[in-house]
Amino acid sequence: MSFQAYLDGAERKTGLTPQQLVDAAHARGYDASTKAAEILAWLKEEHGLGRGHGMALVHVVQEGPTISARHVGTDGAHRDESTELRLDGLARR
């Protein structure tokens, strides 16, 4: 599953765009200094997200929407179209 697919899946499960989830995390004070486990616990408790979807969001909360080019342009299961993740939601595509 691609990084973007995890974010899209989180949107389908919660009804919130990735950007809305990231904004909610930042409003709670979560940032690059917050441990992943704390963010994951909040995402599970408040939004019902598991580890896979949660870790994709943890990355964006801590690091922003840019990912490594490692899987861009490959044909593996974890490939992404771009190093920039779409946070604006499925309806905007």
Short mmCIF file of C-alpha atoms in Angstrom, two decimals:
data_model
loop_
_atom_site.label_atom_id
_atom_site.label_comp_id
_atom_site.label_asym_id
_atom_site.label_seq_id
_atom_site.Cartn_x
_atom_site.Cartn_y
_atom_site.Cartn_z
CA MET A 1 0.00 0.00 0.00
CA SER A 2 1.40 3.40 -0.88
CA PHE A 3 1.86 6.19 1.61
CA GLN A 4 -0.89 8.16 -0.12
CA ALA A 5 -3.20 5.13 -0.01
CA TYR A 6 -2.85 5.01 3.79
CA LEU A 7 -3.83 8.68 4.03
CA ASP A 8 -6.76 8.14 1.66
CA GLY A 9 -7.84 5.14 3.73
CA ALA A 10 -7.72 7.22 6.91
CA GLU A 11 -10.02 9.73 5.22
CA ARG A 12 -12.47 7.00 4.23
CA LYS A 13 -12.50 5.61 7.77
CA THR A 14 -12.89 8.94 9.58
CA GLY A 15 -14.67 11.19 7.11
CA LEU A 16 -11.94 13.78 7.70
CA THR A 17 -9.33 14.81 5.17
CA PRO A 18 -5.71 14.16 6.06
CA GLN A 19 -5.25 17.92 6.45
CA GLN A 20 -8.12 18.09 8.95
CA LEU A 21 -6.56 15.27 10.97
CA VAL A 22 -3.14 16.94 10.88
CA ASP A 23 -4.68 20.27 11.91
CA ALA A 24 -6.46 18.56 14.82
CA ALA A 25 -3.17 16.95 15.88
CA HIS A 26 -1.36 20.28 15.76
CA ALA A 27 -4.20 21.91 17.73
CA ARG A 28 -3.54 19.32 20.45
CA GLY A 29 0.10 20.40 20.47
CA TYR A 30 1.48 17.41 18.57
CA ASP A 31 4.54 18.15 16.47
CA ALA A 32 7.97 16.74 15.60
CA SER A 33 8.84 16.43 19.28
CA THR A 34 5.79 14.27 20.10
CA LYS A 35 6.40 10.54 20.35
CA ALA A 36 4.65 8.46 17.69
CA ALA A 37 2.98 6.30 20.35
CA GLU A 38 1.17 9.32 21.80
CA ILE A 39 -0.18 10.38 18.41
CA LEU A 40 -1.12 6.78 17.55
CA ALA A 41 -3.04 6.40 20.82
CA TRP A 42 -5.00 9.58 20.11
CA LEU A 43 -5.76 8.52 16.52
CA LYS A 44 -7.01 5.14 17.73
CA GLU A 45 -9.05 6.49 20.63
CA GLU A 46 -10.61 9.48 18.90
CA HIS A 47 -10.77 8.29 15.29
CA GLY A 48 -10.57 4.48 15.37
CA LEU A 49 -7.42 4.32 13.23
CA GLY A 50 -4.99 1.43 13.41
CA ARG A 51 -1.23 1.46 13.24
CA GLY A 52 -0.78 1.56 9.45
CA HIS A 53 -3.05 4.52 8.83
CA GLY A 54 -1.85 6.11 12.04
CA MET A 55 1.84 5.91 11.17
CA ALA A 56 1.21 7.62 7.84
CA LEU A 57 -0.44 10.47 9.71
CA VAL A 58 2.29 10.52 12.35
CA HIS A 59 4.82 11.15 9.59
CA VAL A 60 2.83 14.10 8.25
CA VAL A 61 2.23 15.54 11.73
CA GLN A 62 5.93 15.31 12.56
CA GLU A 63 7.61 15.87 9.20
CA GLY A 64 5.08 17.49 6.86
CA PRO A 65 3.70 16.19 3.53
CA THR A 66 7.04 15.51 1.81
CA ILE A 67 8.25 11.91 1.67
CA SER A 68 11.39 10.24 0.41
CA ALA A 69 11.70 9.68 -3.35
CA ARG A 70 12.66 6.07 -2.61
CA HIS A 71 9.37 4.61 -3.84
CA VAL A 72 8.38 7.25 -6.39
CA GLY A 73 8.39 5.89 -9.91
CA THR A 74 8.86 2.29 -8.82
CA ASP A 75 6.41 -0.52 -9.50
CA GLY A 76 6.37 -2.09 -6.03
CA ALA A 77 3.45 -2.29 -3.64
CA HIS A 78 4.62 0.79 -1.74
CA ARG A 79 5.07 3.12 -4.70
CA ASP A 80 3.82 6.69 -4.65
CA GLU A 81 3.18 9.08 -7.53
CA SER A 82 5.07 11.98 -6.00
CA THR A 83 7.20 13.01 -3.04
CA GLU A 84 4.40 15.42 -2.07
CA LEU A 85 1.41 13.82 -0.37
CA ARG A 86 -2.10 15.09 -1.06
CA LEU A 87 -3.73 16.22 2.17
CA ASP A 88 -6.68 18.07 0.67
CA GLY A 89 -8.98 15.07 0.42
CA LEU A 90 -10.32 12.65 -2.14
CA ALA A 91 -13.08 15.01 -3.35
CA ARG A 92 -10.46 17.49 -4.59
CA ARG A 93 -8.90 15.03 -7.04
#
